[in-house]
């Protein structure tokens, strides 16, 4: 119990004191969706898109405000619910001793600590499954079974790993709970009814969803094949590369110290109701490996089988203790101490190595907010953040600003400008006040201007924001905007030529709406002042066609030699081609990062 409390306190300190921010990447896009909701967008309630978790976060932000130190409070609540529910479930199904071992296997795990701090929907999946398992004990009649099935079906509105976790928990509950087993047909029918409603509502989206998951869509068309999936299976045990906000890079998916308990639990599950847990764990892991992953080891998807792994580990350790007798105490005690130290080291190493990369954007926006408190609180100062091809709603949420009302007066502008656009500022105007900060992998500057330059920056945002749309905009609309931009013969302003082009070009590639004709028109375009289009192309093709990726990254670097992401893509392509220049390019990226750290010190 003390070890679990210590793990929870570590998690709480991480999300409130050490890293109270959201990660660059998918978490940033989720924060963009959150800000869209705060600005009046409607909930879409779709399968597998995290809408339940988003609704919880949206309600909390409306209640407590969008401060970064408070953003992870729902994560902490869900983590406490998950750990408590799983402990109670293990005690009911497997016994008191097994419940404590299950809790230890779950909490003394570096992957668990990284998952629990995530704002993404996979964080909530084990809690949802454990709560469903607990509630199955109270199902007696048909109405209760129907309610259980409806609740289980609603879990499909969150992470799509619920397709593994919810049926797995239903199977286990039917095996362990006689009352639920008698009514499992009604529960399944209710769950299937919810799934059918979602399928009908999203019937136009299933083809693209299946293409992404099977690895046949646009930039995701880099299916690893059988050899890649076998490598993933090995990396579940040894660790492998993955996106650092999904899990601990280079570390096993389940804590190595808990492997003896898991192995014993699987052996003991040959007979009795525990077979359902073994089927859930093994079948779910095989499904996770079978589904396409474009970004390395899909360790985050293991959240779909975490309850089964924890329960089996708890049952196995309890069985081992009984079998070893008096000798069990020192052996298991040493194993727990070594496990806690190794998992703590893996987690600290991960946060230390990837913290700057993950949280730079959010951290820099927070620093910028403190540095410009006067301007941000001045009702006559307009804050402009929509100056590039990215969805920047997260900047508005972090800075605590809203879109400027149409026609409202202002006297000056505080603009967060990508460093690549700094040369587009009017050199004849007053010298801008410049603050260097990180923006993802690239630097950005904050400028406070008035007069004609302020009107120009405000006009750029007024032009780009409606073109870019919201983060959840449809692909067809994005492709139409891309075509419309290519039809403009001469841009009125250098920024408008690439306004929002990055996001729409990427969407067009993924939906296969952008082809050679559009690429030829883009290559012949004049007035491009950003490397965003070339980076969108490079990201889309570099994994499958490294030779093409080198050329596209090189084109981006010719336009912006300080584009850190272009250097990373070029290095990855050169490594794939066996070119020794990869180390030199990687070194250029490291030097650029160090320079970025020096820039941040002036903020």
PDB file of N, CA and C in Angstrom, residues 94-172:
ATOM      1  N   UNK A  94     -10.008 -12.824  -6.928  1.00  0.00           N
ATOM      2  CA  UNK A  94      -8.805 -13.627  -6.733  1.00  0.00           C
ATOM      3  C   UNK A  94      -8.348 -13.729  -5.282  1.00  0.00           C
ATOM      4  N   UNK A  95      -8.884 -12.892  -4.411  1.00  0.00           N
ATOM      5  CA  UNK A  95      -8.488 -12.964  -3.015  1.00  0.00           C
ATOM      6  C   UNK A  95      -7.719 -11.738  -2.567  1.00  0.00           C
ATOM      7  N   UNK A  96      -7.650 -11.565  -1.251  1.00  0.00           N
ATOM      8  CA  UNK A  96      -7.046 -10.372  -0.681  1.00  0.00           C
ATOM      9  C   UNK A  96      -5.568 -10.253  -1.017  1.00  0.00           C
ATOM     10  N   UNK A  97      -4.840 -11.354  -0.879  1.00  0.00           N
ATOM     11  CA  UNK A  97      -3.403 -11.305  -1.136  1.00  0.00           C
ATOM     12  C   UNK A  97      -3.116 -10.978  -2.592  1.00  0.00           C
ATOM     13  N   UNK A  98      -3.852 -11.584  -3.500  1.00  0.00           N
ATOM     14  CA  UNK A  98      -3.654 -11.310  -4.921  1.00  0.00           C
ATOM     15  C   UNK A  98      -3.958  -9.856  -5.252  1.00  0.00           C
ATOM     16  N   UNK A  99      -4.910  -9.242  -4.528  1.00  0.00           N
ATOM     17  CA  UNK A  99      -5.266  -7.854  -4.828  1.00  0.00           C
ATOM     18  C   UNK A  99      -4.101  -6.910  -4.542  1.00  0.00           C
ATOM     19  N   UNK A 100      -3.357  -7.146  -3.445  1.00  0.00           N
ATOM     20  CA  UNK A 100      -2.227  -6.279  -3.150  1.00  0.00           C
ATOM     21  C   UNK A 100      -1.106  -6.465  -4.159  1.00  0.00           C
ATOM     22  N   UNK A 101      -0.866  -7.691  -4.564  1.00  0.00           N
ATOM     23  CA  UNK A 101       0.159  -7.908  -5.587  1.00  0.00           C
ATOM     24  C   UNK A 101      -0.260  -7.299  -6.930  1.00  0.00           C
ATOM     25  N   UNK A 102      -1.539  -7.382  -7.259  1.00  0.00           N
ATOM     26  CA  UNK A 102      -2.012  -6.767  -8.502  1.00  0.00           C
ATOM     27  C   UNK A 102      -1.802  -5.254  -8.464  1.00  0.00           C
ATOM     28  N   UNK A 103      -2.085  -4.633  -7.327  1.00  0.00           N
ATOM     29  CA  UNK A 103      -1.880  -3.189  -7.191  1.00  0.00           C
ATOM     30  C   UNK A 103      -0.405  -2.839  -7.339  1.00  0.00           C
ATOM     31  N   UNK A 104       0.477  -3.632  -6.751  1.00  0.00           N
ATOM     32  CA  UNK A 104       1.901  -3.365  -6.870  1.00  0.00           C
ATOM     33  C   UNK A 104       2.376  -3.525  -8.316  1.00  0.00           C
ATOM     34  N   UNK A 105       1.907  -4.564  -8.992  1.00  0.00           N
ATOM     35  CA  UNK A 105       2.305  -4.766 -10.388  1.00  0.00           C
ATOM     36  C   UNK A 105       1.857  -3.613 -11.266  1.00  0.00           C
ATOM     37  N   UNK A 106       0.706  -3.047 -10.953  1.00  0.00           N
ATOM     38  CA  UNK A 106       0.188  -1.929 -11.745  1.00  0.00           C
ATOM     39  C   UNK A 106       0.928  -0.634 -11.452  1.00  0.00           C
ATOM     40  N   UNK A 107       1.185  -0.340 -10.186  1.00  0.00           N
ATOM     41  CA  UNK A 107       1.697   0.975  -9.810  1.00  0.00           C
ATOM     42  C   UNK A 107       3.218   1.078  -9.874  1.00  0.00           C
ATOM     43  N   UNK A 108       3.931  -0.001  -9.567  1.00  0.00           N
ATOM     44  CA  UNK A 108       5.396   0.020  -9.656  1.00  0.00           C
ATOM     45  C   UNK A 108       5.807  -0.304 -11.091  1.00  0.00           C
ATOM     46  N   UNK A 109       5.381   0.547 -12.001  1.00  0.00           N
ATOM     47  CA  UNK A 109       5.584   0.325 -13.436  1.00  0.00           C
ATOM     48  C   UNK A 109       5.791   1.682 -14.103  1.00  0.00           C
ATOM     49  N   UNK A 110       6.928   1.859 -14.749  1.00  0.00           N
ATOM     50  CA  UNK A 110       7.229   3.139 -15.386  1.00  0.00           C
ATOM     51  C   UNK A 110       6.215   3.477 -16.477  1.00  0.00           C
ATOM     52  N   UNK A 111       5.776   2.456 -17.225  1.00  0.00           N
ATOM     53  CA  UNK A 111       4.794   2.717 -18.281  1.00  0.00           C
ATOM     54  C   UNK A 111       3.484   3.233 -17.694  1.00  0.00           C
ATOM     55  N   UNK A 112       3.100   2.742 -16.521  1.00  0.00           N
ATOM     56  CA  UNK A 112       1.878   3.221 -15.887  1.00  0.00           C
ATOM     57  C   UNK A 112       1.992   4.696 -15.538  1.00  0.00           C
ATOM     58  N   UNK A 113       3.134   5.125 -15.009  1.00  0.00           N
ATOM     59  CA  UNK A 113       3.297   6.528 -14.629  1.00  0.00           C
ATOM     60  C   UNK A 113       3.228   7.448 -15.845  1.00  0.00           C
ATOM     61  N   UNK A 114       3.803   7.028 -16.962  1.00  0.00           N
ATOM     62  CA  UNK A 114       3.717   7.848 -18.178  1.00  0.00           C
ATOM     63  C   UNK A 114       2.291   7.857 -18.712  1.00  0.00           C
ATOM     64  N   UNK A 115       1.633   6.692 -18.691  1.00  0.00           N
ATOM     65  CA  UNK A 115       0.250   6.645 -19.192  1.00  0.00           C
ATOM     66  C   UNK A 115      -0.680   7.490 -18.344  1.00  0.00           C
ATOM     67  N   UNK A 116      -0.542   7.440 -17.037  1.00  0.00           N
ATOM     68  CA  UNK A 116      -1.491   8.123 -16.168  1.00  0.00           C
ATOM     69  C   UNK A 116      -1.405   9.643 -16.270  1.00  0.00           C
ATOM     70  N   UNK A 117      -0.298  10.198 -16.740  1.00  0.00           N
ATOM     71  CA  UNK A 117      -0.203  11.644 -16.866  1.00  0.00           C
ATOM     72  C   UNK A 117      -0.701  12.135 -18.231  1.00  0.00           C
ATOM     73  N   UNK A 118      -1.044  11.225 -19.110  1.00  0.00           N
ATOM     74  CA  UNK A 118      -1.463  11.611 -20.455  1.00  0.00           C
ATOM     75  C   UNK A 118      -2.868  12.196 -20.450  1.00  0.00           C
ATOM     76  N   UNK A 119      -3.086  13.181 -21.307  1.00  0.00           N
ATOM     77  CA  UNK A 119      -4.423  13.742 -21.500  1.00  0.00           C
ATOM     78  C   UNK A 119      -5.223  12.939 -22.515  1.00  0.00           C
ATOM     79  N   UNK A 120      -4.590  11.996 -23.204  1.00  0.00           N
ATOM     80  CA  UNK A 120      -5.250  11.244 -24.266  1.00  0.00           C
ATOM     81  C   UNK A 120      -6.129  10.137 -23.686  1.00  0.00           C
ATOM     82  N   UNK A 121      -7.035   9.646 -24.518  1.00  0.00           N
ATOM     83  CA  UNK A 121      -8.090   8.763 -24.022  1.00  0.00           C
ATOM     84  C   UNK A 121      -7.579   7.405 -23.585  1.00  0.00           C
ATOM     85  N   UNK A 122      -6.428   6.948 -24.094  1.00  0.00           N
ATOM     86  CA  UNK A 122      -5.957   5.624 -23.669  1.00  0.00           C
ATOM     87  C   UNK A 122      -5.641   5.611 -22.179  1.00  0.00           C
ATOM     88  N   UNK A 123      -5.405   6.780 -21.583  1.00  0.00           N
ATOM     89  CA  UNK A 123      -5.139   6.832 -20.153  1.00  0.00           C
ATOM     90  C   UNK A 123      -6.317   6.321 -19.341  1.00  0.00           C
ATOM     91  N   UNK A 124      -7.536   6.607 -19.792  1.00  0.00           N
ATOM     92  CA  UNK A 124      -8.737   6.280 -19.027  1.00  0.00           C
ATOM     93  C   UNK A 124      -9.225   4.855 -19.253  1.00  0.00           C
ATOM     94  N   UNK A 125      -8.730   4.156 -20.277  1.00  0.00           N
ATOM     95  CA  UNK A 125      -9.307   2.862 -20.639  1.00  0.00           C
ATOM     96  C   UNK A 125      -9.220   1.822 -19.520  1.00  0.00           C
ATOM     97  N   UNK A 126      -8.083   1.618 -18.831  1.00  0.00           N
ATOM     98  CA  UNK A 126      -8.079   0.632 -17.743  1.00  0.00           C
ATOM     99  C   UNK A 126      -9.054   0.975 -16.627  1.00  0.00           C
ATOM    100  N   UNK A 127      -9.212   2.273 -16.308  1.00  0.00           N
ATOM    101  CA  UNK A 127     -10.182   2.665 -15.275  1.00  0.00           C
ATOM    102  C   UNK A 127     -11.595   2.319 -15.711  1.00  0.00           C
ATOM    103  N   UNK A 128     -11.925   2.584 -16.968  1.00  0.00           N
ATOM    104  CA  UNK A 128     -13.264   2.269 -17.465  1.00  0.00           C
ATOM    105  C   UNK A 128     -13.525   0.764 -17.400  1.00  0.00           C
ATOM    106  N   UNK A 129     -12.526  -0.027 -17.811  1.00  0.00           N
ATOM    107  CA  UNK A 129     -12.700  -1.482 -17.785  1.00  0.00           C
ATOM    108  C   UNK A 129     -12.841  -1.992 -16.353  1.00  0.00           C
ATOM    109  N   UNK A 130     -12.020  -1.480 -15.419  1.00  0.00           N
ATOM    110  CA  UNK A 130     -12.084  -1.944 -14.027  1.00  0.00           C
ATOM    111  C   UNK A 130     -13.422  -1.581 -13.390  1.00  0.00           C
ATOM    112  N   UNK A 131     -13.928  -0.392 -13.684  1.00  0.00           N
ATOM    113  CA  UNK A 131     -15.226   0.006 -13.131  1.00  0.00           C
ATOM    114  C   UNK A 131     -16.352  -0.852 -13.703  1.00  0.00           C
ATOM    115  N   UNK A 132     -16.247  -1.209 -14.971  1.00  0.00           N
ATOM    116  CA  UNK A 132     -17.246  -2.115 -15.551  1.00  0.00           C
ATOM    117  C   UNK A 132     -17.194  -3.483 -14.868  1.00  0.00           C
ATOM    118  N   UNK A 133     -15.972  -3.969 -14.600  1.00  0.00           N
ATOM    119  CA  UNK A 133     -15.854  -5.252 -13.927  1.00  0.00           C
ATOM    120  C   UNK A 133     -16.439  -5.232 -12.530  1.00  0.00           C
ATOM    121  N   UNK A 134     -16.198  -4.152 -11.786  1.00  0.00           N
ATOM    122  CA  UNK A 134     -16.775  -4.046 -10.448  1.00  0.00           C
ATOM    123  C   UNK A 134     -18.295  -3.995 -10.489  1.00  0.00           C
ATOM    124  N   UNK A 135     -18.826  -3.212 -11.421  1.00  0.00           N
ATOM    125  CA  UNK A 135     -20.284  -3.052 -11.480  1.00  0.00           C
ATOM    126  C   UNK A 135     -20.996  -4.325 -11.900  1.00  0.00           C
ATOM    127  N   UNK A 136     -20.287  -5.260 -12.543  1.00  0.00           N
ATOM    128  CA  UNK A 136     -20.922  -6.518 -12.949  1.00  0.00           C
ATOM    129  C   UNK A 136     -21.396  -7.316 -11.745  1.00  0.00           C
ATOM    130  N   UNK A 137     -20.803  -7.082 -10.580  1.00  0.00           N
ATOM    131  CA  UNK A 137     -21.211  -7.826  -9.386  1.00  0.00           C
ATOM    132  C   UNK A 137     -22.623  -7.475  -8.946  1.00  0.00           C
ATOM    133  N   UNK A 138     -23.130  -6.304  -9.338  1.00  0.00           N
ATOM    134  CA  UNK A 138     -24.460  -5.860  -8.930  1.00  0.00           C
ATOM    135  C   UNK A 138     -25.528  -6.135  -9.989  1.00  0.00           C
ATOM    136  N   UNK A 139     -25.147  -6.795 -11.061  1.00  0.00           N
ATOM    137  CA  UNK A 139     -26.123  -7.138 -12.101  1.00  0.00           C
ATOM    138  C   UNK A 139     -26.857  -8.407 -11.687  1.00  0.00           C
ATOM    139  N   UNK A 140     -28.145  -8.269 -11.524  1.00  0.00           N
ATOM    140  CA  UNK A 140     -28.957  -9.439 -11.167  1.00  0.00           C
ATOM    141  C   UNK A 140     -30.055  -9.698 -12.202  1.00  0.00           C
ATOM    142  N   UNK A 141     -30.847  -8.685 -12.490  1.00  0.00           N
ATOM    143  CA  UNK A 141     -31.936  -8.873 -13.444  1.00  0.00           C
ATOM    144  C   UNK A 141     -31.593  -8.304 -14.808  1.00  0.00           C
ATOM    145  N   UNK A 142     -32.570  -8.410 -15.700  1.00  0.00           N
ATOM    146  CA  UNK A 142     -32.362  -7.935 -17.070  1.00  0.00           C
ATOM    147  C   UNK A 142     -32.155  -6.423 -17.140  1.00  0.00           C
ATOM    148  N   UNK A 143     -32.904  -5.587 -16.398  1.00  0.00           N
ATOM    149  CA  UNK A 143     -32.648  -4.134 -16.474  1.00  0.00           C
ATOM    150  C   UNK A 143     -31.211  -3.768 -16.105  1.00  0.00           C
ATOM    151  N   UNK A 144     -30.696  -4.409 -15.051  1.00  0.00           N
ATOM    152  CA  UNK A 144     -29.315  -4.136 -14.676  1.00  0.00           C
ATOM    153  C   UNK A 144     -28.333  -4.539 -15.755  1.00  0.00           C
ATOM    154  N   UNK A 145     -28.592  -5.672 -16.414  1.00  0.00           N
ATOM    155  CA  UNK A 145     -27.702  -6.120 -17.488  1.00  0.00           C
ATOM    156  C   UNK A 145     -27.745  -5.159 -18.673  1.00  0.00           C
ATOM    157  N   UNK A 146     -28.949  -4.645 -18.973  1.00  0.00           N
ATOM    158  CA  UNK A 146     -29.076  -3.693 -20.079  1.00  0.00           C
ATOM    159  C   UNK A 146     -28.320  -2.404 -19.757  1.00  0.00           C
ATOM    160  N   UNK A 147     -28.452  -1.921 -18.528  1.00  0.00           N
ATOM    161  CA  UNK A 147     -27.720  -0.718 -18.136  1.00  0.00           C
ATOM    162  C   UNK A 147     -26.213  -0.946 -18.231  1.00  0.00           C
ATOM    163  N   UNK A 148     -25.768  -2.106 -17.796  1.00  0.00           N
ATOM    164  CA  UNK A 148     -24.345  -2.428 -17.894  1.00  0.00           C
ATOM    165  C   UNK A 148     -23.905  -2.421 -19.356  1.00  0.00           C
ATOM    166  N   UNK A 149     -24.694  -3.019 -20.227  1.00  0.00           N
ATOM    167  CA  UNK A 149     -24.344  -3.057 -21.639  1.00  0.00           C
ATOM    168  C   UNK A 149     -24.323  -1.676 -22.274  1.00  0.00           C
ATOM    169  N   UNK A 150     -25.277  -0.807 -21.868  1.00  0.00           N
ATOM    170  CA  UNK A 150     -25.275   0.553 -22.400  1.00  0.00           C
ATOM    171  C   UNK A 150     -24.028   1.314 -21.955  1.00  0.00           C
ATOM    172  N   UNK A 151     -23.649   1.141 -20.671  1.00  0.00           N
ATOM    173  CA  UNK A 151     -22.436   1.788 -20.185  1.00  0.00           C
ATOM    174  C   UNK A 151     -21.201   1.261 -20.914  1.00  0.00           C
ATOM    175  N   UNK A 152     -21.175  -0.054 -21.146  1.00  0.00           N
ATOM    176  CA  UNK A 152     -20.042  -0.637 -21.875  1.00  0.00           C
ATOM    177  C   UNK A 152     -19.987  -0.101 -23.295  1.00  0.00           C
ATOM    178  N   UNK A 153     -21.134   0.058 -23.941  1.00  0.00           N
ATOM    179  CA  UNK A 153     -21.164   0.610 -25.288  1.00  0.00           C
ATOM    180  C   UNK A 153     -20.692   2.051 -25.333  1.00  0.00           C
ATOM    181  N   UNK A 154     -21.003   2.818 -24.290  1.00  0.00           N
ATOM    182  CA  UNK A 154     -20.555   4.213 -24.254  1.00  0.00           C
ATOM    183  C   UNK A 154     -19.037   4.315 -24.188  1.00  0.00           C
ATOM    184  N   UNK A 155     -18.372   3.268 -23.680  1.00  0.00           N
ATOM    185  CA  UNK A 155     -16.906   3.287 -23.648  1.00  0.00           C
ATOM    186  C   UNK A 155     -16.320   3.335 -25.055  1.00  0.00           C
ATOM    187  N   UNK A 156     -17.088   2.907 -26.066  1.00  0.00           N
ATOM    188  CA  UNK A 156     -16.610   2.991 -27.449  1.00  0.00           C
ATOM    189  C   UNK A 156     -16.460   4.435 -27.909  1.00  0.00           C
ATOM    190  N   UNK A 157     -17.065   5.386 -27.178  1.00  0.00           N
ATOM    191  CA  UNK A 157     -16.914   6.796 -27.523  1.00  0.00           C
ATOM    192  C   UNK A 157     -15.559   7.341 -27.098  1.00  0.00           C
ATOM    193  N   UNK A 158     -14.778   6.546 -26.372  1.00  0.00           N
ATOM    194  CA  UNK A 158     -13.470   6.993 -25.924  1.00  0.00           C
ATOM    195  C   UNK A 158     -12.398   6.349 -26.796  1.00  0.00           C
ATOM    196  N   UNK A 159     -11.408   5.764 -26.221  1.00  0.00           N
ATOM    197  CA  UNK A 159     -10.302   5.194 -26.984  1.00  0.00           C
ATOM    198  C   UNK A 159     -10.748   3.929 -27.710  1.00  0.00           C
ATOM    199  N   UNK A 160     -10.273   3.736 -28.946  1.00  0.00           N
ATOM    200  CA  UNK A 160     -10.745   2.580 -29.710  1.00  0.00           C
ATOM    201  C   UNK A 160     -10.183   1.259 -29.196  1.00  0.00           C
ATOM    202  N   UNK A 161      -9.228   1.307 -28.265  1.00  0.00           N
ATOM    203  CA  UNK A 161      -8.807   0.079 -27.596  1.00  0.00           C
ATOM    204  C   UNK A 161      -9.914  -0.550 -26.778  1.00  0.00           C
ATOM    205  N   UNK A 162     -11.038   0.174 -26.595  1.00  0.00           N
ATOM    206  CA  UNK A 162     -12.202  -0.402 -25.922  1.00  0.00           C
ATOM    207  C   UNK A 162     -12.745  -1.614 -26.671  1.00  0.00           C
ATOM    208  N   UNK A 163     -12.445  -1.723 -27.973  1.00  0.00           N
ATOM    209  CA  UNK A 163     -12.860  -2.912 -28.723  1.00  0.00           C
ATOM    210  C   UNK A 163     -12.184  -4.174 -28.185  1.00  0.00           C
ATOM    211  N   UNK A 164     -11.067  -4.008 -27.483  1.00  0.00           N
ATOM    212  CA  UNK A 164     -10.397  -5.138 -26.838  1.00  0.00           C
ATOM    213  C   UNK A 164     -10.779  -5.203 -25.358  1.00  0.00           C
ATOM    214  N   UNK A 165     -10.694  -4.058 -24.671  1.00  0.00           N
ATOM    215  CA  UNK A 165     -10.852  -4.047 -23.216  1.00  0.00           C
ATOM    216  C   UNK A 165     -12.273  -4.366 -22.779  1.00  0.00           C
ATOM    217  N   UNK A 166     -13.287  -3.818 -23.466  1.00  0.00           N
ATOM    218  CA  UNK A 166     -14.672  -4.014 -23.020  1.00  0.00           C
ATOM    219  C   UNK A 166     -15.123  -5.463 -23.218  1.00  0.00           C
ATOM    220  N   UNK A 167     -14.971  -6.065 -24.414  1.00  0.00           N
ATOM    221  CA  UNK A 167     -15.310  -7.494 -24.519  1.00  0.00           C
ATOM    222  C   UNK A 167     -14.463  -8.369 -23.594  1.00  0.00           C
ATOM    223  N   UNK A 168     -13.177  -8.000 -23.395  1.00  0.00           N
ATOM    224  CA  UNK A 168     -12.350  -8.781 -22.481  1.00  0.00           C
ATOM    225  C   UNK A 168     -12.880  -8.751 -21.063  1.00  0.00           C
ATOM    226  N   UNK A 169     -13.291  -7.577 -20.594  1.00  0.00           N
ATOM    227  CA  UNK A 169     -13.854  -7.477 -19.253  1.00  0.00           C
ATOM    228  C   UNK A 169     -15.210  -8.163 -19.175  1.00  0.00           C
ATOM    229  N   UNK A 170     -15.999  -8.100 -20.235  1.00  0.00           N
ATOM    230  CA  UNK A 170     -17.288  -8.794 -20.243  1.00  0.00           C
ATOM    231  C   UNK A 170     -17.068 -10.300 -20.119  1.00  0.00           C
ATOM    232  N   UNK A 171     -16.088 -10.828 -20.834  1.00  0.00           N
ATOM    233  CA  UNK A 171     -15.789 -12.258 -20.761  1.00  0.00           C
ATOM    234  C   UNK A 171     -15.343 -12.645 -19.350  1.00  0.00           C
ATOM    235  N   UNK A 172     -14.468 -11.821 -18.759  1.00  0.00           N
ATOM    236  CA  UNK A 172     -13.987 -12.126 -17.413  1.00  0.00           C
ATOM    237  C   UNK A 172     -15.106 -12.027 -16.387  1.00  0.00           C
TER     238      UNK A 172
END
